[in-house]
PDB file of C-alpha atoms in Angstrom:
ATOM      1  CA  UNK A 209      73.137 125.944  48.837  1.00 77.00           C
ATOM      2  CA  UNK A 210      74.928 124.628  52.018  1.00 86.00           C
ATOM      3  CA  UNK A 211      73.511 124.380  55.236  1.00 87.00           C
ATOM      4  CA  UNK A 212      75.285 125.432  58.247  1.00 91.00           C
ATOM      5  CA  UNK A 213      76.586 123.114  60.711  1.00 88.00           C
ATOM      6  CA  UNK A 214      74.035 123.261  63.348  1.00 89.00           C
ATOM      7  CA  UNK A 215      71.289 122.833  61.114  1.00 88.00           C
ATOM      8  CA  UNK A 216      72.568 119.166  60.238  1.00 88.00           C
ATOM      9  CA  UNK A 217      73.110 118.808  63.951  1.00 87.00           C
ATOM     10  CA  UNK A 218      69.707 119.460  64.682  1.00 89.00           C
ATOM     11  CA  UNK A 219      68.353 116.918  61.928  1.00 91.00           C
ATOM     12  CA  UNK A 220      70.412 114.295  63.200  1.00 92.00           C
ATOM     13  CA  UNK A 221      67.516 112.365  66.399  1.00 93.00           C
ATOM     14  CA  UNK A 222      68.251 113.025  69.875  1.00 92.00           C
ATOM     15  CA  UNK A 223      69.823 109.783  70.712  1.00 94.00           C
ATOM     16  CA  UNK A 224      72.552 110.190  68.310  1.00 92.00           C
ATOM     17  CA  UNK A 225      73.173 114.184  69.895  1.00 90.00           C
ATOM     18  CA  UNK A 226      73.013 112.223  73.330  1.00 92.00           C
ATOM     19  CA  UNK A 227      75.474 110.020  71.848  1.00 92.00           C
ATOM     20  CA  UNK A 228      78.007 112.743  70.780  1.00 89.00           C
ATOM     21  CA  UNK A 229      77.458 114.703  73.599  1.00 88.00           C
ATOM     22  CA  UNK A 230      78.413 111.458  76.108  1.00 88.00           C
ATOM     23  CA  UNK A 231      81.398 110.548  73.897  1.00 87.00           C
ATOM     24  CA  UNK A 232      82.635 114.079  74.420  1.00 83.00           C
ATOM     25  CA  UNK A 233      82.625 114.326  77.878  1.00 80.00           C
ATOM     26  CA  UNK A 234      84.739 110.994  77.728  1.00 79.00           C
ATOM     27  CA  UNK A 235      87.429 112.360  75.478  1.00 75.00           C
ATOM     28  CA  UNK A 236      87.501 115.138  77.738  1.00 69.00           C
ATOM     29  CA  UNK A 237      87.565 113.440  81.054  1.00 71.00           C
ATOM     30  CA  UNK A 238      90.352 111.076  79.537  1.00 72.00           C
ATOM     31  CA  UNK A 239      92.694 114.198  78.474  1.00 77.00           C
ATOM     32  CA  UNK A 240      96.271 114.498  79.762  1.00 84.00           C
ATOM     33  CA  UNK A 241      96.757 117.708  81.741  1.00 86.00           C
ATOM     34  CA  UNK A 242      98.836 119.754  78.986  1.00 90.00           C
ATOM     35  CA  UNK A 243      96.154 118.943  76.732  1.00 87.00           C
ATOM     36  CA  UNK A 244      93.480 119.904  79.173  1.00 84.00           C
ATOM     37  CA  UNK A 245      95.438 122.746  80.269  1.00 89.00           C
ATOM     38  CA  UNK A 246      95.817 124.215  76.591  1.00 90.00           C
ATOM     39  CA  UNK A 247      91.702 123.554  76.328  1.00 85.00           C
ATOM     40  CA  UNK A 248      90.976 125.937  79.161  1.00 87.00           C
ATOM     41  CA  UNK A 249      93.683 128.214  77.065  1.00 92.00           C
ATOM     42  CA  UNK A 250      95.448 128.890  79.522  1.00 92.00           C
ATOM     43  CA  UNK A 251      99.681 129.283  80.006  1.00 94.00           C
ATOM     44  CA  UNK A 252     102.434 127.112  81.490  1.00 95.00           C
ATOM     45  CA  UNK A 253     103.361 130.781  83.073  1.00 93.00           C
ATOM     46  CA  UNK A 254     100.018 131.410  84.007  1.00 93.00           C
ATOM     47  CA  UNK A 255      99.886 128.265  86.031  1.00 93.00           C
ATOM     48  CA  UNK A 256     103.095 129.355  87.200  1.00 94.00           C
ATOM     49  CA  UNK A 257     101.589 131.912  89.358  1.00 89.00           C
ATOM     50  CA  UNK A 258      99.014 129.819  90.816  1.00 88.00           C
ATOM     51  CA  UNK A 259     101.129 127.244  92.022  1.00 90.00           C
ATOM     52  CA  UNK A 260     104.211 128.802  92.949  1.00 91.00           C
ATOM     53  CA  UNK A 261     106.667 126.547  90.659  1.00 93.00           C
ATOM     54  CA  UNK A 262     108.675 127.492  87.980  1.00 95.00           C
ATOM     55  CA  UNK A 263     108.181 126.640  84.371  1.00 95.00           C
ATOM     56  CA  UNK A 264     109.854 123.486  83.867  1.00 95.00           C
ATOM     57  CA  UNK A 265     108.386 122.310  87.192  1.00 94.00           C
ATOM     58  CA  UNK A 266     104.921 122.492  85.674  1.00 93.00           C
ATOM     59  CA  UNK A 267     105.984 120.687  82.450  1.00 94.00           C
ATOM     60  CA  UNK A 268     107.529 117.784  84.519  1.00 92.00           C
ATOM     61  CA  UNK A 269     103.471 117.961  86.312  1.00 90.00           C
ATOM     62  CA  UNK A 270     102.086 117.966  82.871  1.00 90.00           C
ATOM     63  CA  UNK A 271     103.777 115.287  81.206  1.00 87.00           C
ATOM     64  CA  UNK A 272     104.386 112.598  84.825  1.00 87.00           C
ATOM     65  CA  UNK A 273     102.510 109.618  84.523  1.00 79.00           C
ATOM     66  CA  UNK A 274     102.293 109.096  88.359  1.00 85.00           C
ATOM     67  CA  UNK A 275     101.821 112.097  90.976  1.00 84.00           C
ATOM     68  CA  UNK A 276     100.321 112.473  94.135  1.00 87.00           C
ATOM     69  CA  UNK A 277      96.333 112.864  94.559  1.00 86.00           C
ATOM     70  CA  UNK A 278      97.202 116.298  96.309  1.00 86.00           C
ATOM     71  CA  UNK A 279      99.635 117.485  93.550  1.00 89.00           C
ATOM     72  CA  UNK A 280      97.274 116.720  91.197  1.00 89.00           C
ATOM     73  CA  UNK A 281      94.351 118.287  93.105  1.00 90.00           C
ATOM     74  CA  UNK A 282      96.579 121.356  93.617  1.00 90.00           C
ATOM     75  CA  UNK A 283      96.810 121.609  89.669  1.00 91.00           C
ATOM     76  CA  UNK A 284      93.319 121.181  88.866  1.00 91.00           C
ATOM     77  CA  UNK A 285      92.538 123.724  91.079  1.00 91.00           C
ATOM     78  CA  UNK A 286      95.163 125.900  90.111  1.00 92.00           C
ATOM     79  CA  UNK A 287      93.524 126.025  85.931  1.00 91.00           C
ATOM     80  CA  UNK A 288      90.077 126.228  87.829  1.00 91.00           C
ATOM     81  CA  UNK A 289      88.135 123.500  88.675  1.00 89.00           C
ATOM     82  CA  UNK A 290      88.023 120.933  91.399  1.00 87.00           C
ATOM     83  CA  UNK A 291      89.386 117.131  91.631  1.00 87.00           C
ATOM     84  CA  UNK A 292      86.774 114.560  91.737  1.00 84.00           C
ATOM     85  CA  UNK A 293      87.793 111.126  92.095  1.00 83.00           C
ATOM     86  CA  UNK A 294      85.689 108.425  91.354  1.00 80.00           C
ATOM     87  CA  UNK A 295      86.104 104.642  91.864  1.00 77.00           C
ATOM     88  CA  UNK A 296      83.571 102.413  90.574  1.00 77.00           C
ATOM     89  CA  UNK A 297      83.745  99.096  92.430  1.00 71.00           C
ATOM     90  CA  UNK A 298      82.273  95.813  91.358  1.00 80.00           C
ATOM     91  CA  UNK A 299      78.987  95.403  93.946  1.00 78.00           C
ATOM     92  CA  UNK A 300      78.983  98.812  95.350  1.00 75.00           C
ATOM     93  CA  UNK A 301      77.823 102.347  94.245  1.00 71.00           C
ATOM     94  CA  UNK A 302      80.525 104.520  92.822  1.00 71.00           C
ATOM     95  CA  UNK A 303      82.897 105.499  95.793  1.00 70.00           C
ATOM     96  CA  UNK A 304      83.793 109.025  95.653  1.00 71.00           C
ATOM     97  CA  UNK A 305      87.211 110.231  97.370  1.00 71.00           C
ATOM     98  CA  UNK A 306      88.112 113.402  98.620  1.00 69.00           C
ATOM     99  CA  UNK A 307      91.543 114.111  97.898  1.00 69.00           C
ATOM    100  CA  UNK A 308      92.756 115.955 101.374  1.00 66.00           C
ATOM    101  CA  UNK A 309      94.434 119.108 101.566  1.00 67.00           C
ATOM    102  CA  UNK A 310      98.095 119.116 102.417  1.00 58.00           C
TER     103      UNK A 310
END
């Protein structure tokens, strides 16, 4: 008979679900905003709403490969969360930046 899914998950030792779990939260972090958008299922038009622009403005937001920190902060805020950034410098802690509003 086959076993389910999260019975071979739970076989598998805790390092490797540490592992997995780690790795996913990289993929995520490392997502372009349409795709990131489209995981929180949410709509170009309901984005839209939130941020005042039209359609095509959000796709040119989505797909830019430069923007400013409060555009971006704006747009992360607009599907729901909050804008974190972190810079990890060589000798220091990790320096965390507040992205101002405009």
């Amino acid at each position: 008979m086959a076993k389910k899914f999260r019975d071979l998950l739970a076989e598998k030792p805790a390092s490797w679900r540490a592992a997995v779990a780690a790795r996913k939260r990289e993929l995520l972090a490392a997502m372009p905003l349409h795709e990131l958008r489209r995981a929180r299922q949410l709509s170009q038009e309901q984005l839209v709403e939130e941020l005042g622009a039209t359609q095509p403005e959000i796709s040119k937001m989505e797909h830019r490969a430069d923007m400013y920190g409060s555009t971006l902060r704006r747009f992360v805020e607009a599907m729901g969360g909050e804008l974190e950034i972190i810079a990890p410098l060589p000798g220091w802690h990790r320096a965390n930046y507040a992205v101002p509003r405009a």
